[in-house]
PDB file of N, CA and C in Angstrom:
ATOM      1  N   MET A   7       1.265 -25.838  -7.879  1.00  0.00           N
ATOM      2  CA  MET A   7       0.776 -24.474  -7.825  1.00  0.00           C
ATOM      3  C   MET A   7       1.984 -23.513  -7.734  1.00  0.00           C
ATOM      4  N   LEU A   8       1.945 -22.431  -8.517  1.00  0.00           N
ATOM      5  CA  LEU A   8       3.070 -21.542  -8.549  1.00  0.00           C
ATOM      6  C   LEU A   8       3.430 -20.863  -7.195  1.00  0.00           C
ATOM      7  N   GLN A   9       2.446 -20.769  -6.367  1.00  0.00           N
ATOM      8  CA  GLN A   9       2.610 -20.182  -5.011  1.00  0.00           C
ATOM      9  C   GLN A   9       3.665 -21.030  -4.286  1.00  0.00           C
ATOM     10  N   HIS A  10       3.483 -22.433  -4.279  1.00  0.00           N
ATOM     11  CA  HIS A  10       4.501 -23.309  -3.680  1.00  0.00           C
ATOM     12  C   HIS A  10       5.782 -23.323  -4.347  1.00  0.00           C
ATOM     13  N   GLU A  11       5.720 -23.332  -5.707  1.00  0.00           N
ATOM     14  CA  GLU A  11       7.024 -23.510  -6.453  1.00  0.00           C
ATOM     15  C   GLU A  11       7.878 -22.392  -6.210  1.00  0.00           C
ATOM     16  N   PHE A  12       7.378 -21.220  -6.009  1.00  0.00           N
ATOM     17  CA  PHE A  12       8.267 -20.048  -5.861  1.00  0.00           C
ATOM     18  C   PHE A  12       8.255 -19.519  -4.453  1.00  0.00           C
ATOM     19  N   GLY A  13       7.662 -20.278  -3.453  1.00  0.00           N
ATOM     20  CA  GLY A  13       7.697 -19.974  -2.123  1.00  0.00           C
ATOM     21  C   GLY A  13       7.089 -18.659  -1.734  1.00  0.00           C
ATOM     22  N   LEU A  14       5.934 -18.384  -2.454  1.00  0.00           N
ATOM     23  CA  LEU A  14       5.114 -17.121  -2.062  1.00  0.00           C
ATOM     24  C   LEU A  14       4.117 -17.420  -1.137  1.00  0.00           C
ATOM     25  N   THR A  15       3.705 -16.457  -0.303  1.00  0.00           N
ATOM     26  CA  THR A  15       2.663 -16.632   0.616  1.00  0.00           C
ATOM     27  C   THR A  15       1.300 -16.267  -0.217  1.00  0.00           C
ATOM     28  N   LYS A  16       0.156 -16.756   0.319  1.00  0.00           N
ATOM     29  CA  LYS A  16      -1.105 -16.550  -0.176  1.00  0.00           C
ATOM     30  C   LYS A  16      -1.373 -14.994  -0.237  1.00  0.00           C
ATOM     31  N   SER A  17      -0.937 -14.261   0.841  1.00  0.00           N
ATOM     32  CA  SER A  17      -1.192 -12.848   0.820  1.00  0.00           C
ATOM     33  C   SER A  17      -0.409 -12.107  -0.187  1.00  0.00           C
ATOM     34  N   THR A  18       0.817 -12.522  -0.545  1.00  0.00           N
ATOM     35  CA  THR A  18       1.579 -11.918  -1.578  1.00  0.00           C
ATOM     36  C   THR A  18       0.863 -12.123  -2.914  1.00  0.00           C
ATOM     37  N   VAL A  19       0.495 -13.345  -3.113  1.00  0.00           N
ATOM     38  CA  VAL A  19      -0.260 -13.569  -4.540  1.00  0.00           C
ATOM     39  C   VAL A  19      -1.518 -12.751  -4.559  1.00  0.00           C
ATOM     40  N   LYS A  20      -2.234 -12.691  -3.485  1.00  0.00           N
ATOM     41  CA  LYS A  20      -3.534 -11.858  -3.463  1.00  0.00           C
ATOM     42  C   LYS A  20      -3.217 -10.513  -3.682  1.00  0.00           C
ATOM     43  N   LEU A  21      -2.163  -9.906  -3.102  1.00  0.00           N
ATOM     44  CA  LEU A  21      -1.825  -8.490  -3.191  1.00  0.00           C
ATOM     45  C   LEU A  21      -1.353  -8.142  -4.745  1.00  0.00           C
ATOM     46  N   TRP A  22      -0.556  -9.034  -5.293  1.00  0.00           N
ATOM     47  CA  TRP A  22      -0.101  -8.909  -6.649  1.00  0.00           C
ATOM     48  C   TRP A  22      -1.504  -8.873  -7.632  1.00  0.00           C
ATOM     49  N   ARG A  23      -2.298  -9.781  -7.313  1.00  0.00           N
ATOM     50  CA  ARG A  23      -3.525  -9.869  -8.096  1.00  0.00           C
ATOM     51  C   ARG A  23      -4.358  -8.572  -8.072  1.00  0.00           C
ATOM     52  N   GLU A  24      -4.522  -8.110  -6.825  1.00  0.00           N
ATOM     53  CA  GLU A  24      -5.191  -6.858  -6.669  1.00  0.00           C
ATOM     54  C   GLU A  24      -4.616  -5.670  -7.309  1.00  0.00           C
ATOM     55  N   ARG A  25      -3.246  -5.647  -7.234  1.00  0.00           N
ATOM     56  CA  ARG A  25      -2.480  -4.575  -7.896  1.00  0.00           C
ATOM     57  C   ARG A  25      -2.589  -4.708  -9.473  1.00  0.00           C
ATOM     58  N   ILE A  26      -2.511  -5.818  -9.992  1.00  0.00           N
ATOM     59  CA  ILE A  26      -2.652  -6.011 -11.400  1.00  0.00           C
ATOM     60  C   ILE A  26      -4.078  -5.674 -11.818  1.00  0.00           C
ATOM     61  N   ASP A  27      -5.063  -6.018 -11.134  1.00  0.00           N
ATOM     62  CA  ASP A  27      -6.483  -5.736 -11.449  1.00  0.00           C
ATOM     63  C   ASP A  27      -6.701  -4.235 -11.418  1.00  0.00           C
ATOM     64  N   GLN A  28      -5.993  -3.469 -10.544  1.00  0.00           N
ATOM     65  CA  GLN A  28      -6.185  -2.050 -10.463  1.00  0.00           C
ATOM     66  C   GLN A  28      -5.224  -1.288 -11.383  1.00  0.00           C
ATOM     67  N   GLY A  29      -4.129  -1.735 -11.626  1.00  0.00           N
ATOM     68  CA  GLY A  29      -3.140  -0.868 -12.389  1.00  0.00           C
ATOM     69  C   GLY A  29      -2.322  -1.575 -13.426  1.00  0.00           C
ATOM     70  N   GLY A  30      -2.745  -2.742 -13.800  1.00  0.00           N
ATOM     71  CA  GLY A  30      -2.035  -3.479 -14.763  1.00  0.00           C
ATOM     72  C   GLY A  30      -0.754  -4.086 -14.226  1.00  0.00           C
ATOM     73  N   VAL A  31      -0.017  -4.887 -15.137  1.00  0.00           N
ATOM     74  CA  VAL A  31       1.224  -5.478 -14.647  1.00  0.00           C
ATOM     75  C   VAL A  31       2.240  -4.594 -14.143  1.00  0.00           C
ATOM     76  N   GLU A  32       2.305  -3.309 -14.583  1.00  0.00           N
ATOM     77  CA  GLU A  32       3.227  -2.377 -14.072  1.00  0.00           C
ATOM     78  C   GLU A  32       3.101  -2.143 -12.636  1.00  0.00           C
ATOM     79  N   ALA A  33       1.915  -2.379 -12.089  1.00  0.00           N
ATOM     80  CA  ALA A  33       1.591  -2.046 -10.666  1.00  0.00           C
ATOM     81  C   ALA A  33       2.358  -2.966  -9.701  1.00  0.00           C
ATOM     82  N   ILE A  34       2.878  -4.133 -10.244  1.00  0.00           N
ATOM     83  CA  ILE A  34       3.650  -5.005  -9.305  1.00  0.00           C
ATOM     84  C   ILE A  34       5.067  -4.803  -9.479  1.00  0.00           C
ATOM     85  N   ASP A  35       5.440  -4.002 -10.448  1.00  0.00           N
ATOM     86  CA  ASP A  35       6.892  -3.712 -10.790  1.00  0.00           C
ATOM     87  C   ASP A  35       7.272  -2.446  -9.919  1.00  0.00           C
ATOM     88  N   ARG A  36       7.380  -2.571  -8.668  1.00  0.00           N
ATOM     89  CA  ARG A  36       7.738  -1.486  -7.746  1.00  0.00           C
ATOM     90  C   ARG A  36       9.162  -1.722  -7.237  1.00  0.00           C
ATOM     91  N   PRO A  37       9.856  -0.555  -7.068  1.00  0.00           N
ATOM     92  CA  PRO A  37      11.246  -0.605  -6.615  1.00  0.00           C
ATOM     93  C   PRO A  37      11.193  -1.332  -5.145  1.00  0.00           C
ATOM     94  N   ARG A  38      12.266  -1.992  -4.837  1.00  0.00           N
ATOM     95  CA  ARG A  38      12.344  -2.750  -3.588  1.00  0.00           C
ATOM     96  C   ARG A  38      13.189  -1.866  -2.569  1.00  0.00           C
ATOM     97  N   LYS A  39      13.182  -0.523  -2.678  1.00  0.00           N
ATOM     98  CA  LYS A  39      13.842   0.214  -1.720  1.00  0.00           C
ATOM     99  C   LYS A  39      12.793   1.018  -0.811  1.00  0.00           C
ATOM    100  N   ASN A  40      13.238   1.407   0.320  1.00  0.00           N
ATOM    101  CA  ASN A  40      12.357   2.085   1.248  1.00  0.00           C
ATOM    102  C   ASN A  40      12.237   3.487   0.782  1.00  0.00           C
ATOM    103  N   ASN A  41      10.867   4.047   0.633  1.00  0.00           N
ATOM    104  CA  ASN A  41      10.676   5.304   0.140  1.00  0.00           C
ATOM    105  C   ASN A  41      10.595   6.212   1.461  1.00  0.00           C
ATOM    106  N   ARG A  42      10.954   7.442   1.270  1.00  0.00           N
ATOM    107  CA  ARG A  42      10.752   8.495   2.297  1.00  0.00           C
ATOM    108  C   ARG A  42       9.723   9.477   1.772  1.00  0.00           C
ATOM    109  N   TYR A  43       8.575   9.350   2.349  1.00  0.00           N
ATOM    110  CA  TYR A  43       7.450  10.201   1.793  1.00  0.00           C
ATOM    111  C   TYR A  43       7.474  11.555   2.446  1.00  0.00           C
ATOM    112  N   PRO A  44       7.226  12.625   1.742  1.00  0.00           N
ATOM    113  CA  PRO A  44       7.216  13.979   2.470  1.00  0.00           C
ATOM    114  C   PRO A  44       5.993  14.052   3.427  1.00  0.00           C
ATOM    115  N   GLN A  45       6.188  14.931   4.363  1.00  0.00           N
ATOM    116  CA  GLN A  45       5.151  15.066   5.340  1.00  0.00           C
ATOM    117  C   GLN A  45       3.751  15.388   4.790  1.00  0.00           C
ATOM    118  N   GLU A  46       3.815  16.276   3.682  1.00  0.00           N
ATOM    119  CA  GLU A  46       2.563  16.682   3.030  1.00  0.00           C
ATOM    120  C   GLU A  46       1.767  15.466   2.411  1.00  0.00           C
ATOM    121  N   PHE A  47       2.515  14.567   1.860  1.00  0.00           N
ATOM    122  CA  PHE A  47       2.062  13.444   1.112  1.00  0.00           C
ATOM    123  C   PHE A  47       1.406  12.539   2.258  1.00  0.00           C
ATOM    124  N   LYS A  48       2.094  12.321   3.381  1.00  0.00           N
ATOM    125  CA  LYS A  48       1.591  11.497   4.328  1.00  0.00           C
ATOM    126  C   LYS A  48       0.250  11.993   4.909  1.00  0.00           C
ATOM    127  N   LEU A  49       0.260  13.384   5.104  1.00  0.00           N
ATOM    128  CA  LEU A  49      -0.963  13.932   5.696  1.00  0.00           C
ATOM    129  C   LEU A  49      -2.123  13.913   4.654  1.00  0.00           C
ATOM    130  N   ARG A  50      -1.768  13.975   3.354  1.00  0.00           N
ATOM    131  CA  ARG A  50      -2.785  13.883   2.398  1.00  0.00           C
ATOM    132  C   ARG A  50      -3.384  12.497   2.289  1.00  0.00           C
ATOM    133  N   VAL A  51      -2.579  11.482   2.481  1.00  0.00           N
ATOM    134  CA  VAL A  51      -3.112  10.111   2.398  1.00  0.00           C
ATOM    135  C   VAL A  51      -4.014   9.868   3.636  1.00  0.00           C
ATOM    136  N   VAL A  52      -3.524  10.339   4.860  1.00  0.00           N
ATOM    137  CA  VAL A  52      -4.420  10.174   6.059  1.00  0.00           C
ATOM    138  C   VAL A  52      -5.627  10.828   5.956  1.00  0.00           C
ATOM    139  N   GLU A  53      -5.718  12.037   5.442  1.00  0.00           N
ATOM    140  CA  GLU A  53      -6.905  12.740   5.226  1.00  0.00           C
ATOM    141  C   GLU A  53      -7.868  12.094   4.282  1.00  0.00           C
ATOM    142  N   ALA A  54      -7.316  11.469   3.207  1.00  0.00           N
ATOM    143  CA  ALA A  54      -8.154  10.650   2.310  1.00  0.00           C
ATOM    144  C   ALA A  54      -8.757   9.540   3.022  1.00  0.00           C
ATOM    145  N   TYR A  55      -7.992   8.867   3.991  1.00  0.00           N
ATOM    146  CA  TYR A  55      -8.464   7.726   4.727  1.00  0.00           C
ATOM    147  C   TYR A  55      -9.653   8.206   5.639  1.00  0.00           C
ATOM    148  N   LEU A  56      -9.455   9.414   6.275  1.00  0.00           N
ATOM    149  CA  LEU A  56     -10.422   9.924   7.230  1.00  0.00           C
ATOM    150  C   LEU A  56     -11.738  10.356   6.512  1.00  0.00           C
ATOM    151  N   ARG A  57     -11.625  10.799   5.273  1.00  0.00           N
ATOM    152  CA  ARG A  57     -12.702  11.147   4.415  1.00  0.00           C
ATOM    153  C   ARG A  57     -13.520   9.919   3.979  1.00  0.00           C
ATOM    154  N   GLY A  58     -12.959   8.767   4.137  1.00  0.00           N
ATOM    155  CA  GLY A  58     -13.589   7.427   3.677  1.00  0.00           C
ATOM    156  C   GLY A  58     -13.344   7.206   2.186  1.00  0.00           C
ATOM    157  N   GLU A  59     -12.174   7.676   1.624  1.00  0.00           N
ATOM    158  CA  GLU A  59     -12.027   7.507   0.191  1.00  0.00           C
ATOM    159  C   GLU A  59     -11.410   6.120  -0.135  1.00  0.00           C
ATOM    160  N   GLY A  60     -11.331   5.341   0.827  1.00  0.00           N
ATOM    161  CA  GLY A  60     -10.872   3.998   0.608  1.00  0.00           C
ATOM    162  C   GLY A  60     -10.322   3.370   1.928  1.00  0.00           C
ATOM    163  N   ASP A  61     -10.153   2.017   1.889  1.00  0.00           N
ATOM    164  CA  ASP A  61      -9.515   1.378   3.100  1.00  0.00           C
ATOM    165  C   ASP A  61      -7.970   1.380   2.861  1.00  0.00           C
ATOM    166  N   CYS A  62      -7.273   0.940   3.780  1.00  0.00           N
ATOM    167  CA  CYS A  62      -5.744   1.070   3.806  1.00  0.00           C
ATOM    168  C   CYS A  62      -5.231   0.403   2.418  1.00  0.00           C
ATOM    169  N   LYS A  63      -5.752  -0.699   2.088  1.00  0.00           N
ATOM    170  CA  LYS A  63      -5.174  -1.459   0.905  1.00  0.00           C
ATOM    171  C   LYS A  63      -5.503  -0.605  -0.333  1.00  0.00           C
ATOM    172  N   ALA A  64      -6.766  -0.078  -0.472  1.00  0.00           N
ATOM    173  CA  ALA A  64      -7.054   0.712  -1.717  1.00  0.00           C
ATOM    174  C   ALA A  64      -6.223   1.963  -1.784  1.00  0.00           C
ATOM    175  N   LEU A  65      -6.072   2.714  -0.634  1.00  0.00           N
ATOM    176  CA  LEU A  65      -5.226   3.891  -0.652  1.00  0.00           C
ATOM    177  C   LEU A  65      -3.769   3.593  -0.926  1.00  0.00           C
ATOM    178  N   ALA A  66      -3.347   2.571  -0.486  1.00  0.00           N
ATOM    179  CA  ALA A  66      -1.861   2.170  -0.585  1.00  0.00           C
ATOM    180  C   ALA A  66      -1.758   1.965  -2.205  1.00  0.00           C
ATOM    181  N   LEU A  67      -2.630   1.277  -2.933  1.00  0.00           N
ATOM    182  CA  LEU A  67      -2.505   1.044  -4.284  1.00  0.00           C
ATOM    183  C   LEU A  67      -2.637   2.310  -5.004  1.00  0.00           C
ATOM    184  N   GLU A  68      -3.648   3.081  -4.656  1.00  0.00           N
ATOM    185  CA  GLU A  68      -3.897   4.417  -5.287  1.00  0.00           C
ATOM    186  C   GLU A  68      -2.645   5.412  -5.248  1.00  0.00           C
ATOM    187  N   HIS A  69      -2.064   5.414  -4.133  1.00  0.00           N
ATOM    188  CA  HIS A  69      -0.954   6.400  -3.868  1.00  0.00           C
ATOM    189  C   HIS A  69       0.425   5.866  -4.059  1.00  0.00           C
ATOM    190  N   GLY A  70       0.510   4.624  -4.491  1.00  0.00           N
ATOM    191  CA  GLY A  70       1.810   3.986  -4.727  1.00  0.00           C
ATOM    192  C   GLY A  70       2.638   3.617  -3.436  1.00  0.00           C
ATOM    193  N   VAL A  71       1.964   3.406  -2.365  1.00  0.00           N
ATOM    194  CA  VAL A  71       2.528   3.047  -1.078  1.00  0.00           C
ATOM    195  C   VAL A  71       2.738   1.587  -1.162  1.00  0.00           C
ATOM    196  N   ARG A  72       3.964   1.013  -0.804  1.00  0.00           N
ATOM    197  CA  ARG A  72       4.226  -0.473  -1.024  1.00  0.00           C
ATOM    198  C   ARG A  72       3.273  -1.321  -0.252  1.00  0.00           C
ATOM    199  N   ASN A  73       2.964  -0.913   1.066  1.00  0.00           N
ATOM    200  CA  ASN A  73       2.309  -1.762   1.954  1.00  0.00           C
ATOM    201  C   ASN A  73       1.233  -1.114   2.637  1.00  0.00           C
ATOM    202  N   SER A  74      -0.009  -1.704   2.796  1.00  0.00           N
ATOM    203  CA  SER A  74      -1.142  -1.163   3.410  1.00  0.00           C
ATOM    204  C   SER A  74      -0.834  -0.827   4.835  1.00  0.00           C
ATOM    205  N   ALA A  75       0.024  -1.670   5.457  1.00  0.00           N
ATOM    206  CA  ALA A  75       0.276  -1.328   6.878  1.00  0.00           C
ATOM    207  C   ALA A  75       0.931  -0.024   7.139  1.00  0.00           C
ATOM    208  N   GLN A  76       1.678   0.549   6.002  1.00  0.00           N
ATOM    209  CA  GLN A  76       2.206   1.898   6.187  1.00  0.00           C
ATOM    210  C   GLN A  76       0.998   2.931   6.259  1.00  0.00           C
ATOM    211  N   ILE A  77      -0.085   2.657   5.645  1.00  0.00           N
ATOM    212  CA  ILE A  77      -1.253   3.557   5.739  1.00  0.00           C
ATOM    213  C   ILE A  77      -1.770   3.581   7.189  1.00  0.00           C
ATOM    214  N   ARG A  78      -1.842   2.256   7.716  1.00  0.00           N
ATOM    215  CA  ARG A  78      -2.383   2.209   9.050  1.00  0.00           C
ATOM    216  C   ARG A  78      -1.374   2.928  10.009  1.00  0.00           C
ATOM    217  N   ASP A  79      -0.171   2.770   9.761  1.00  0.00           N
ATOM    218  CA  ASP A  79       0.902   3.493  10.752  1.00  0.00           C
ATOM    219  C   ASP A  79       0.764   4.953  10.554  1.00  0.00           C
ATOM    220  N   LEU A  80       0.505   5.523   9.389  1.00  0.00           N
ATOM    221  CA  LEU A  80       0.399   6.982   9.141  1.00  0.00           C
ATOM    222  C   LEU A  80      -0.845   7.348   9.948  1.00  0.00           C
ATOM    223  N   TYR A  81      -1.954   6.668   9.901  1.00  0.00           N
ATOM    224  CA  TYR A  81      -3.167   6.928  10.485  1.00  0.00           C
ATOM    225  C   TYR A  81      -2.936   7.195  12.028  1.00  0.00           C
ATOM    226  N   ARG A  82      -2.184   6.093  12.567  1.00  0.00           N
ATOM    227  CA  ARG A  82      -1.850   6.150  14.030  1.00  0.00           C
ATOM    228  C   ARG A  82      -1.096   7.360  14.396  1.00  0.00           C
ATOM    229  N   LEU A  83      -0.173   7.703  13.386  1.00  0.00           N
ATOM    230  CA  LEU A  83       0.725   8.844  13.602  1.00  0.00           C
ATOM    231  C   LEU A  83       0.015  10.151  13.606  1.00  0.00           C
ATOM    232  N   PHE A  84      -0.992  10.231  12.576  1.00  0.00           N
ATOM    233  CA  PHE A  84      -1.599  11.608  12.418  1.00  0.00           C
ATOM    234  C   PHE A  84      -3.026  11.538  12.872  1.00  0.00           C
ATOM    235  N   GLY A  85      -3.594  10.342  13.231  1.00  0.00           N
ATOM    236  CA  GLY A  85      -4.967  10.268  13.485  1.00  0.00           C
ATOM    237  C   GLY A  85      -5.602  11.198  14.476  1.00  0.00           C
ATOM    238  N   HIS A  86      -4.888  11.429  15.543  1.00  0.00           N
ATOM    239  CA  HIS A  86      -5.444  12.315  16.623  1.00  0.00           C
ATOM    240  C   HIS A  86      -5.220  13.744  16.121  1.00  0.00           C
ATOM    241  N   ALA A  87      -4.326  14.025  15.229  1.00  0.00           N
ATOM    242  CA  ALA A  87      -4.106  15.455  14.927  1.00  0.00           C
ATOM    243  C   ALA A  87      -5.102  15.965  13.853  1.00  0.00           C
ATOM    244  N   CYS A  88      -5.598  15.022  13.080  1.00  0.00           N
ATOM    245  CA  CYS A  88      -6.284  15.376  11.839  1.00  0.00           C
ATOM    246  C   CYS A  88      -7.809  15.795  12.156  1.00  0.00           C
TER     247      CYS A  88
END
């Protein structure tokens, strides 16, 4: 199995498949650097989450955030203020 051959976790393979399903092969070709998102962008993503426009994973894919955990962290950061 490719997963074992390349030392990938199941969650990585699943994430890549979801990204490809939503955005094509280009969706998994993301830079490996940490992004610094502007405050307005962070707030916009949290507001989309609060409006029920998607779960953390869907919003991460839609907005180009590398990891759905970042969406959860943003929610925690802004959740009480929104």
